[in-house]
PDB file of C-alpha atoms in Angstrom:
ATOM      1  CA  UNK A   1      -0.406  -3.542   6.985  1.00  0.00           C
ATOM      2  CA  UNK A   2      -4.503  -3.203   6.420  1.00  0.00           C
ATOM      3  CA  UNK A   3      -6.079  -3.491   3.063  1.00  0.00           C
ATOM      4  CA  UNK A   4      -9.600  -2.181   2.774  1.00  0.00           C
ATOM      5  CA  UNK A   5     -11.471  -2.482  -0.697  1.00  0.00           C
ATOM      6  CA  UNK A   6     -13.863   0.835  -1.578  1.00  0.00           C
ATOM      7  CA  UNK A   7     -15.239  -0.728  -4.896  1.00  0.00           C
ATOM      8  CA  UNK A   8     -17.022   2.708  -5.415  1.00  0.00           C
ATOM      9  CA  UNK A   9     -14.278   4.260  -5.541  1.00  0.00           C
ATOM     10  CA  UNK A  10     -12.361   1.574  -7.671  1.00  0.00           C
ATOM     11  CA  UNK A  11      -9.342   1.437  -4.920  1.00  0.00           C
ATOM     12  CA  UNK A  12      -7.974  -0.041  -2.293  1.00  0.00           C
ATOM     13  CA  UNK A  13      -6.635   1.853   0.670  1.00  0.00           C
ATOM     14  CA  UNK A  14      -3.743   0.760   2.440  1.00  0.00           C
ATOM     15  CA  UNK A  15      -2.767   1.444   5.852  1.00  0.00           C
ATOM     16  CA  UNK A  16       0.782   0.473   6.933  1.00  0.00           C
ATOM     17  CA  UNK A  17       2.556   0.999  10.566  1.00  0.00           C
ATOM     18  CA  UNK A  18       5.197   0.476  12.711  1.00  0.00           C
ATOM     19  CA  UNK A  19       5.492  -2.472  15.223  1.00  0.00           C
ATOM     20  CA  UNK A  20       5.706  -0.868  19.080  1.00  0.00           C
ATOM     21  CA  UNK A  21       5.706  -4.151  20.637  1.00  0.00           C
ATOM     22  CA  UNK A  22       4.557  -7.679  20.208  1.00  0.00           C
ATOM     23  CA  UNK A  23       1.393  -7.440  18.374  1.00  0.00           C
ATOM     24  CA  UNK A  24       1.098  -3.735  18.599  1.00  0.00           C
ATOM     25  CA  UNK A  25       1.147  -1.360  16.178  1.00  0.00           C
ATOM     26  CA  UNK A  26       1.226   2.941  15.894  1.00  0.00           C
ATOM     27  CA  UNK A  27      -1.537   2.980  14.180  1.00  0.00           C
ATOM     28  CA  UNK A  28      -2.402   6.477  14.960  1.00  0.00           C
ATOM     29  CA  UNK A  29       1.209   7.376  12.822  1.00  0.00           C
ATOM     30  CA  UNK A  30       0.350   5.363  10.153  1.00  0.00           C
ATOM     31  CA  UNK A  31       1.042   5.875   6.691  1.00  0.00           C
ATOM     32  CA  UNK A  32      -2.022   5.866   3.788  1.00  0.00           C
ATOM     33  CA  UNK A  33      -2.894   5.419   0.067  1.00  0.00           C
ATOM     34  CA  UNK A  34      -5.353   4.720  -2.459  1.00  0.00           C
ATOM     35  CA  UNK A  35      -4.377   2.382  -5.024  1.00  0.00           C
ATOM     36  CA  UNK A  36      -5.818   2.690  -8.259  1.00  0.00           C
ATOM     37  CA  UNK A  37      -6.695  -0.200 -10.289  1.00  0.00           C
ATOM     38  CA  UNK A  38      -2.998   0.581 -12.270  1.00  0.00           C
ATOM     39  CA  UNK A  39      -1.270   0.647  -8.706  1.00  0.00           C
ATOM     40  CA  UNK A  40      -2.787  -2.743  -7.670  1.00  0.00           C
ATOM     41  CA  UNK A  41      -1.827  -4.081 -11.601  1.00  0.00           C
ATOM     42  CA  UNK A  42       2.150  -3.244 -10.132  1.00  0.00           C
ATOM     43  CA  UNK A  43       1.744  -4.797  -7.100  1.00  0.00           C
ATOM     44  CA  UNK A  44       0.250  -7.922  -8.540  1.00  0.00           C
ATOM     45  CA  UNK A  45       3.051  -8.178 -11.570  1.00  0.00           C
ATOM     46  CA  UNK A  46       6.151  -8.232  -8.599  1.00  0.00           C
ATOM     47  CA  UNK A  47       3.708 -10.646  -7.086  1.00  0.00           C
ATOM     48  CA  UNK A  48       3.137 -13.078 -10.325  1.00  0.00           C
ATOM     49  CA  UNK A  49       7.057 -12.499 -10.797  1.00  0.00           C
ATOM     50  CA  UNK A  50       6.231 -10.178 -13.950  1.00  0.00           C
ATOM     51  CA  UNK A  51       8.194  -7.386 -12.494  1.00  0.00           C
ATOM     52  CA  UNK A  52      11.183  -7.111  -9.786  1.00  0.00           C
ATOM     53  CA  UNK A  53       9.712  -4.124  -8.094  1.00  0.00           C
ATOM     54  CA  UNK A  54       7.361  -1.235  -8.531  1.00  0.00           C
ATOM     55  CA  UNK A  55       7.461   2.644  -7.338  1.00  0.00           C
ATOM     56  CA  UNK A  56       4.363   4.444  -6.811  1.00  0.00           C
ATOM     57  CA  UNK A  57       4.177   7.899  -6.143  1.00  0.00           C
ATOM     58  CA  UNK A  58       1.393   9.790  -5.226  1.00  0.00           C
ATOM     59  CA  UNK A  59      -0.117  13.407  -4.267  1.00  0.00           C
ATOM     60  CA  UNK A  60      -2.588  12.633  -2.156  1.00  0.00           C
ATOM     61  CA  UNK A  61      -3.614  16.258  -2.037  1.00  0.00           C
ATOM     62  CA  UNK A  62      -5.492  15.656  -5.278  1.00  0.00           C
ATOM     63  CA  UNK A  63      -8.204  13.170  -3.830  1.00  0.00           C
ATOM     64  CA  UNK A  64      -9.012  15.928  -1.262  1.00  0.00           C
ATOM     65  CA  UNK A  65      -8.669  13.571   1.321  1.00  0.00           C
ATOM     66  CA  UNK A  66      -9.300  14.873   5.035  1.00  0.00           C
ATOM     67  CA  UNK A  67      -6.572  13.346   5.869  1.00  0.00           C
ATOM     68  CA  UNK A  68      -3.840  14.267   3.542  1.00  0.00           C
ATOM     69  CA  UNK A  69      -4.000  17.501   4.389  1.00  0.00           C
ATOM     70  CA  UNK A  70      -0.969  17.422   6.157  1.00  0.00           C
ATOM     71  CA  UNK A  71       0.822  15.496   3.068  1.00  0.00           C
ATOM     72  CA  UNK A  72       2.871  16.566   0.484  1.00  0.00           C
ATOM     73  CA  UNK A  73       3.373  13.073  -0.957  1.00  0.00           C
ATOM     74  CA  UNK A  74       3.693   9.421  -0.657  1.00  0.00           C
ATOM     75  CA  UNK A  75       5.479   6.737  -2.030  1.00  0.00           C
ATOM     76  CA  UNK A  76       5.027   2.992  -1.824  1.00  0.00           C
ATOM     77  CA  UNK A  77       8.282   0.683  -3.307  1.00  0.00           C
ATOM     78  CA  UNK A  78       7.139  -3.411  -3.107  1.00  0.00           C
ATOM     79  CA  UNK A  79       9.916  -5.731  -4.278  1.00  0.00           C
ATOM     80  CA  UNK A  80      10.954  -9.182  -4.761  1.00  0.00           C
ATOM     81  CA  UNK A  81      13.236 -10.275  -1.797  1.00  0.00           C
ATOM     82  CA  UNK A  82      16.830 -11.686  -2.654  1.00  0.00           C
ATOM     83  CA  UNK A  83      16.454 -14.824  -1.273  1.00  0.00           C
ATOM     84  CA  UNK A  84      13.084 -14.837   0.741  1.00  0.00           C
ATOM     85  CA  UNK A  85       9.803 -13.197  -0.097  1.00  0.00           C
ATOM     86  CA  UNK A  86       8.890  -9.560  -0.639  1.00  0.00           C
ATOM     87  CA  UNK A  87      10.031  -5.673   0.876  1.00  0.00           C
ATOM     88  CA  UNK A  88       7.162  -3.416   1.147  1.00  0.00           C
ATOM     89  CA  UNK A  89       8.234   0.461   1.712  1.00  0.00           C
ATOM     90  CA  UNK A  90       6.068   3.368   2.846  1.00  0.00           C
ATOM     91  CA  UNK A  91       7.437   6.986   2.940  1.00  0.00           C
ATOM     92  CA  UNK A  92       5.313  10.014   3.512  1.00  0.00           C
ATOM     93  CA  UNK A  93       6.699  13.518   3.180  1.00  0.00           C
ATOM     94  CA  UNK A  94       4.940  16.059   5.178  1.00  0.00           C
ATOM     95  CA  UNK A  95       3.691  19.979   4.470  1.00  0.00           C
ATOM     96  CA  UNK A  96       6.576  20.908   6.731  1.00  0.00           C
ATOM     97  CA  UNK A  97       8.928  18.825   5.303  1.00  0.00           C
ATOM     98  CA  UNK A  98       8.957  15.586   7.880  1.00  0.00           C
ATOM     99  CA  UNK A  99       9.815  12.332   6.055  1.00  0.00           C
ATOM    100  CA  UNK A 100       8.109   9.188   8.109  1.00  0.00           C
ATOM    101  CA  UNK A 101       9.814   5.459   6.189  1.00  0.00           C
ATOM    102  CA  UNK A 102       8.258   2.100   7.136  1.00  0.00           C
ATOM    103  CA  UNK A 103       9.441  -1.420   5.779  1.00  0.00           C
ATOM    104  CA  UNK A 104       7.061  -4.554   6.108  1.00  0.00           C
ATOM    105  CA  UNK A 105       8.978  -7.779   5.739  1.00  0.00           C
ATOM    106  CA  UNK A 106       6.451  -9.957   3.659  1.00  0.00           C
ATOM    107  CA  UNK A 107       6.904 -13.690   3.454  1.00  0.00           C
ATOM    108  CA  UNK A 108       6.002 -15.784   0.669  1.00  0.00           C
ATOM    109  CA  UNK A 109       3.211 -17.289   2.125  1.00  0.00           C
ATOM    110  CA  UNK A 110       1.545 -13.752   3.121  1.00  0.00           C
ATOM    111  CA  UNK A 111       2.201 -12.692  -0.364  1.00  0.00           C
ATOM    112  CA  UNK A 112       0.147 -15.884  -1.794  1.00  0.00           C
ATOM    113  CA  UNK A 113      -3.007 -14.197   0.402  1.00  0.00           C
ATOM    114  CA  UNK A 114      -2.549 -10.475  -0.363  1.00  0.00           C
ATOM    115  CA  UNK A 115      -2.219 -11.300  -4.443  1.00  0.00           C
ATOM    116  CA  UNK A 116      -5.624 -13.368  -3.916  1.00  0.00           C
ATOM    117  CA  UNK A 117      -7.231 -10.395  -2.223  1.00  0.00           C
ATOM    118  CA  UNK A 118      -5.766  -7.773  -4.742  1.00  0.00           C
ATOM    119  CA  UNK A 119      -6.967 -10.248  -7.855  1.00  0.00           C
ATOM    120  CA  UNK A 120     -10.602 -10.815  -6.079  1.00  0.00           C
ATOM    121  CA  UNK A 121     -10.324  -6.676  -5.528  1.00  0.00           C
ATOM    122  CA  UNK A 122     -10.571  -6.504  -9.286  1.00  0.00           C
ATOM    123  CA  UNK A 123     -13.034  -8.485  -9.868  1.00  0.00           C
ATOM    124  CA  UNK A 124     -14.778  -6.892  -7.238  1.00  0.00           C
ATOM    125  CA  UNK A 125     -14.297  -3.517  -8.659  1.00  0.00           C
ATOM    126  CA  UNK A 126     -15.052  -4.341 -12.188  1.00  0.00           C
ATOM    127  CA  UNK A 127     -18.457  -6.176 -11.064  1.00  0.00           C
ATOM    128  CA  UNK A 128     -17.218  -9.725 -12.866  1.00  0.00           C
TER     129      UNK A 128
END
């Protein structure tokens, strides 16, 4: 999983992929989303403990992205393990129908960092 801030565009784009082998990934099948300032709000309240899990689903046809043109939608499901840290789920349903899953296993410690960088994204965005 990648997280890039674009404060000019008041988002964060994800990139997540499947593991291919130790320490590689398919990045060139990878799945990607903006999150909005509200989509980065639910990830931080399953995070804080606020919430148990969050859905987001997006069209990414309607940021007229170059490369969503090929995508019909996406949807992005973080939760609260059971026992152990946090499920992250990507799907992505093609144009022509193709449905492409991933799950990211996040452990409590890597949560600690990405709710640091999603909370310093805010600030970021909001110039504070």
């Amino acid at each position: 999983m990648s997280l890039d801030l674009n404060a000019e565009k008041q988002s964060i784009f994800i990139d997540i992929s499947k593991q291919i082998g130790e320490q590689k990934f398919d990045w060139d099948n990878k799945i990607t989303m903006k999150l909005s300032i509200t989509d980065i709000g639910k990830m931080l309240a399953v995070l804080t403990g606020s919430l148990k899990n969050s859905k987001l689903y997006h069209d990414p046809s309607k940021g007229q992205y170059e490369s969503a043109k090929d995508t019909r939608n996406t949807v992005l499901e973080f939760s609260k393990g059971i026992s152990f840290g946090y499920t992250l789920k990507a799907s992505e349903q093609g144009t022509n129908g193709s449905v492409q899953s991933i799950v990211v296993p996040i452990s409590e410690d890597e949560g600690e960092v990405i709710c640091v960088l999603l909370e310093a994204s805010i600030r970021k965005i909001y110039g504070w």
